[in-house]
Phi, psi and omega in degrees: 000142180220134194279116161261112175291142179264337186282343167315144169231155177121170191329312185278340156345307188275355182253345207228080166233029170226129186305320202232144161222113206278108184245090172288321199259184165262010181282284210308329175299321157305334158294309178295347172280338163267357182292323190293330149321287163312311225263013178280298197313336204268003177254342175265358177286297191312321174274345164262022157289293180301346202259269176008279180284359165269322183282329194287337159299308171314314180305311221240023162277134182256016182255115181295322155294354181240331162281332153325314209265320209281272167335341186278301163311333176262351163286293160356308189287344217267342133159168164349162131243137184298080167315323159328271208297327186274311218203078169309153153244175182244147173300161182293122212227105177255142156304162171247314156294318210246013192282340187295297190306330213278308184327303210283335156317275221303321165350293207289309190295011166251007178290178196264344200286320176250010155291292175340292193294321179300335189278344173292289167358261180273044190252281168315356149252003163266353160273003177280079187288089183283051182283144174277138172226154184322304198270032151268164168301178182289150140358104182081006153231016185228145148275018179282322188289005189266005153300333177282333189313331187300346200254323212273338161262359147244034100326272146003293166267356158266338171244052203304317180319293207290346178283322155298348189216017156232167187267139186251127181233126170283160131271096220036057163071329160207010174281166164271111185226143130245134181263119176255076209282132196250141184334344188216074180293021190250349198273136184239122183313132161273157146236150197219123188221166220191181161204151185276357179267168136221192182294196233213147146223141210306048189004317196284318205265351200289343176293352200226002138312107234287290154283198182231140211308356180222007203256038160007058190240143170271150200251032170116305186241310196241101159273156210248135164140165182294130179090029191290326189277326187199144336254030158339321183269010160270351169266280161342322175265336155269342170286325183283336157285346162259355158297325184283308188270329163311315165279340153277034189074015175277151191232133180281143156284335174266142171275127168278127166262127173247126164262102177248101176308147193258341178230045189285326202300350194227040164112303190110054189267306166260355183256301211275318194285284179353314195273320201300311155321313180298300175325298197284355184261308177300302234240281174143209199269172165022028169322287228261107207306349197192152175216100152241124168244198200285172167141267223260196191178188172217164204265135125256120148267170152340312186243329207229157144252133193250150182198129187218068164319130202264131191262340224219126160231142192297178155310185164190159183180137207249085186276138196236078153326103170226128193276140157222137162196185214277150172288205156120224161265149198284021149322331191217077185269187185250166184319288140321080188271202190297335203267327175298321177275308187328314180292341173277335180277327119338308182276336190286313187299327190237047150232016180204114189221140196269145178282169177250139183234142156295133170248099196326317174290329190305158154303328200282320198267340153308286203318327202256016158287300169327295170268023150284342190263340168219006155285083199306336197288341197282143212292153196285321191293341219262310188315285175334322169285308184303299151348275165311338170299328175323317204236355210210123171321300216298300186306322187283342176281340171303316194304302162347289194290318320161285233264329174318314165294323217232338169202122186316335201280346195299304171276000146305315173299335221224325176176171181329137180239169191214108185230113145298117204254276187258101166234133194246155167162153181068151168203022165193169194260339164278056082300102184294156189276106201283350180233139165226171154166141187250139173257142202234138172244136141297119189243131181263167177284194151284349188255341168255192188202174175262004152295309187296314169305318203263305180324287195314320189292335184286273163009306180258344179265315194311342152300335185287321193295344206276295191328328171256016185066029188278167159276135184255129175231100187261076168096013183116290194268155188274144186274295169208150170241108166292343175295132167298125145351298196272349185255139158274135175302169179282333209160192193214111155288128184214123183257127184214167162287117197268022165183035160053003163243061176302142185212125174278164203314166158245172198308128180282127198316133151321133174233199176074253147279350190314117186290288189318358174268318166316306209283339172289303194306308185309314199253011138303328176269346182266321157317310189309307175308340194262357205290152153281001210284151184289157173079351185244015173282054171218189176294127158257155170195136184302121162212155206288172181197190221186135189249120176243031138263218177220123126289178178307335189311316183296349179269319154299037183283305168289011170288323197181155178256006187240064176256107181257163192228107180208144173251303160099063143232136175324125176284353190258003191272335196252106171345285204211022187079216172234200199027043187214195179259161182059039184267136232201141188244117142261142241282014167285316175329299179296330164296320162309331190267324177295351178270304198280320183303314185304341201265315191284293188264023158271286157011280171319295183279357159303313195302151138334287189299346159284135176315000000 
């Protein structure tokens, strides 16, 4: 006898309509066996009924969203990702030997006494306006630099320890190097640099400033004024950690360097090259064991902290369009005059704008490897591209596109960018303009070169020069000449490097198993994990990041191969960004940066992973 659950459901449902079934003979055994037959075929037609009208749904879905979430779902089954395996991270890296000093900072740096005294600190140097400008002479031949002397005895007088017990080198007159020298000279010196200029503001805005553009005042949550984001508090935040363990008595085994630059905001022309010639003359090539400069900072969300110390800087290059053609009166112009051609040649460049691509080897495709493997806040669709793009052409140009939408920054990130900055021409209005010319800035990719850059730019402007007849002179070689025997040119197109600092991507900092990358990483993670700050009780984790400007950094290269560009500021700690108006730190913030230079260099001088 066999008991039939009746509550069964599905194909087979409509034949088990008897509670009980008596099987004496072999006839009824041959029936139920064929009934079981019917009732397999009638379950596999039905689930391959159902599998069917689920592709033919897929198939003939026109919604690009709705067919994402669909793929998604049946990607979902296929299993986890292995977070481990995309983006190890390293544990958290506190001292051990140097752990007494590091209690007795942290105490202090939570008292009211000494927050206080840090945000004067770096209060009082922005009121010190150390602005840079594009036209000075060198250093003792402009009186613009004589600001600095203003910065440097109030230096002097804030940092008595450190003035007293490192060595101090001017360099071209106002950069800084100090040297701390430490107990074990077979040991290769960090360096830790900063730069001591900022921009110019912006006369016109000053009036739309909260506070006033120079008056370093803290209102309670926030100091104010230029150069509160940049970069003052990595000069400000590292003399006050060595100030501080200088005064209770720590003496380092490892030797420390502080660089401090004078001109980064206008190349590091007079500053940045300086200290490097000092270094490399004092110290040799590749001397130093670590580089921390200004740069990458870290995130808080909801669920995670993100930190991305800059592994990598894009290239740069300023290309210059200049027109010549014949004057005269504009009574009698020509079909074009230079600013009329100039101006087609503007639209031709941004009307061919470099594309931005994921490169599987890029930074930009690591850091968004990272975060799919430990930020739970990313979007499900976004996490699911990213995975997949790792094996599959399809997935990574859907991620292109996804990210093409959806984050502004994508194409800065992803490949050569193009800006027209500067155009000059003419200079009365019944006179043709016998000179035009746009100056266009480059951010090269990491993945390019300014050969490769310099090839495109020709490529794409030279139909405009055949067309309007101009001579193309590109880079030094004449390219092409359009005049007819029987025609006078129209003119002269000429390309050139418009300030001589074409500069390629730089090199990218070793990651991975690399101890200076480790001994960074460890101790982002281990400050962070230490903060009292509200909101900072979650997982942090290291994903690699990118500079698509320059720093003094372009200048060190032969200093050292382990140069990360991190300040280790909250990206939510800054007012209105920098170079701009109403620009502002907040000082909790600013106590964050004073933490981790103290946490690197004890850590740094204890560690293993360093040279």
């Amino acid at each position: 006898m066999r008991i039939v659950d009746k509550s069964v459901k599905g194909p087979q449902a409509h034949l088990d309509d008897l509670e009980f079934v008596t099987i004496p003979t072999r006839s009824t055994r041959t029936f139920i066996a064929k009934k079981h037959i019917v009732v397999a075929l009638a379950s596999i037609l039905g689930l391959a009924s159902f599998y069917l009208h689920a592709y033919n749904t897929f198939s003939r879905a026109r919604d690009f969203t709705a067919r994402a979430r669909l793929e998604a779902t049946l990607l979902w089954s296929c299993g986890g990702m292995d977070n481990d395996a995309t983006c190890p991270q390293t544990s958290a890296i506190a001292p051990g030997k140097n752990r007494v000093f590091l209690d007795v900072l942290e105490t202090e740096y939570g008292t009211n006494e000494f927050r206080l005294k840090a945000y004067e600190s770096l209060g009082g140097a922005i009121r010190i306006p150390t602005v840079v400008y594009d036209d000075l002479a060198p250093p003792g031949q402009d009186d613009r630099w004589r600001i600095f002397d203003d910065l440097h005895a109030y230096l002097e007088q804030r940092f008595t320890f450190v003035h007293q017990n490192l060595r101090k080198t001017h360099v071209n007159k106002y950069a800084l190097v100090y040297h701390w020298q430490g107990s074990n000279s077979s040991l290769k010196p960090v360096l830790l640099t900063a730069h001591q200029d900022v921009v110019p503001v912006e006369p016109l805005t000053v009036d739309e400033w909260h506070q006033p553009p120079f008056s370093g005042y803290f209102d309670g949550e926030y100091i104010w004024g230029r150069g509160s984001c940049d970069d003052k508090p990595g000069l400000i935040g590292t003399l006050t950690a060595v100030e501080g363990l200088l005064r209770i008595g720590f003496k380092p085994t490892r030797s420390i360097v502080l660089a401090y630059g004078i001109d980064e905001e206008r190349g590091g022309i007079s500053g940045a090259t300086a200290i490097r010639d000092y270094l490399l003359e004092t110290y040799g090539e590749y001397a130093f064991s670590i580089l921390i400069d200004e740069g990458g900072g870290y995130r808080v969300t909801d669920d995670v902290i993100m930190s991305a110390p800059g592994v990598v800087e894009k290239g740069k290059f300023d290309v210059r369009f200049e027109i010549s053609a014949p004057g005269g009166h504009s009574s009698v112009p020509p079909e074009h005059t230079s600013i009329g051609m100039l101006a087609a040649v503007i639209k031709q460049l941004e009307s061919n704008p470099h594309m931005p691509h994921l490169n599987r080897s890029g930074i930009y495709y690591s850091q968004l490897q990272c975060q799919a493997a430990h930020d739970p806040g990313l979007s499900f669709r976004l996490r699911r591209l990213i995975k997949h793009s790792r094996t599959s052409d399809r997935a990574l140009i859907a991620l292109e596109a996804e990210l093409a939408q959806t984050d502004r920054r994508f194409g800065a990130l992803a490949g050569t960018t193009q800006a027209v900055d500067v155009v000059r021409g003419g200079v009365k209005t019944n006179a043709l303009p016998e000179r035009a010319e746009v100056i266009v800035n480059h951010r090269i990719d990491i993945h390019s070169s300014v050969s490769a850059l310099k090839k495109r730019t020709v490529a794409v402007v030279q139909p405009v020069a055949a067309r309007l007849g101009l001579d193309l002179d590109a880079f030094g070689e004449t390219v092409a000449i359009h005049a007819r025997e029987d025609q006078e040119s129209a003119g002269q197109l000429r390309i050139s490097d418009a300030f001589g600092t074409a500069l390629e991507p730089a090199p990218i900092t070793p990651m991975g198993d690399s101890g200076p990358f480790q001994l960074l990483s460890g101790t982002i993670i281990g400050v962070l994990g230490a903060s009292n700050r509200t909101g900072y009780d979650k997982k942090v984790f290291i994903a690699p990041g990118m500079s698509t400007g320059n720093t003094d950094t372009k200048h060190y290269w032969k200093l050292t191969k382990h140069i990360f560009r991190y300040g280790h500021i909250n990206s939510a700690d800054s007012y209105n960004g920098a170079h701009t108006v109403n620009e502002a730190l907040r000082a909790e913030g600013f106590i964050e940066a004073i933490r981790f230079f103290t946490w690197i260099i004890l850590n740094a001088d204890e560690s293993p992973l360093l040279d």
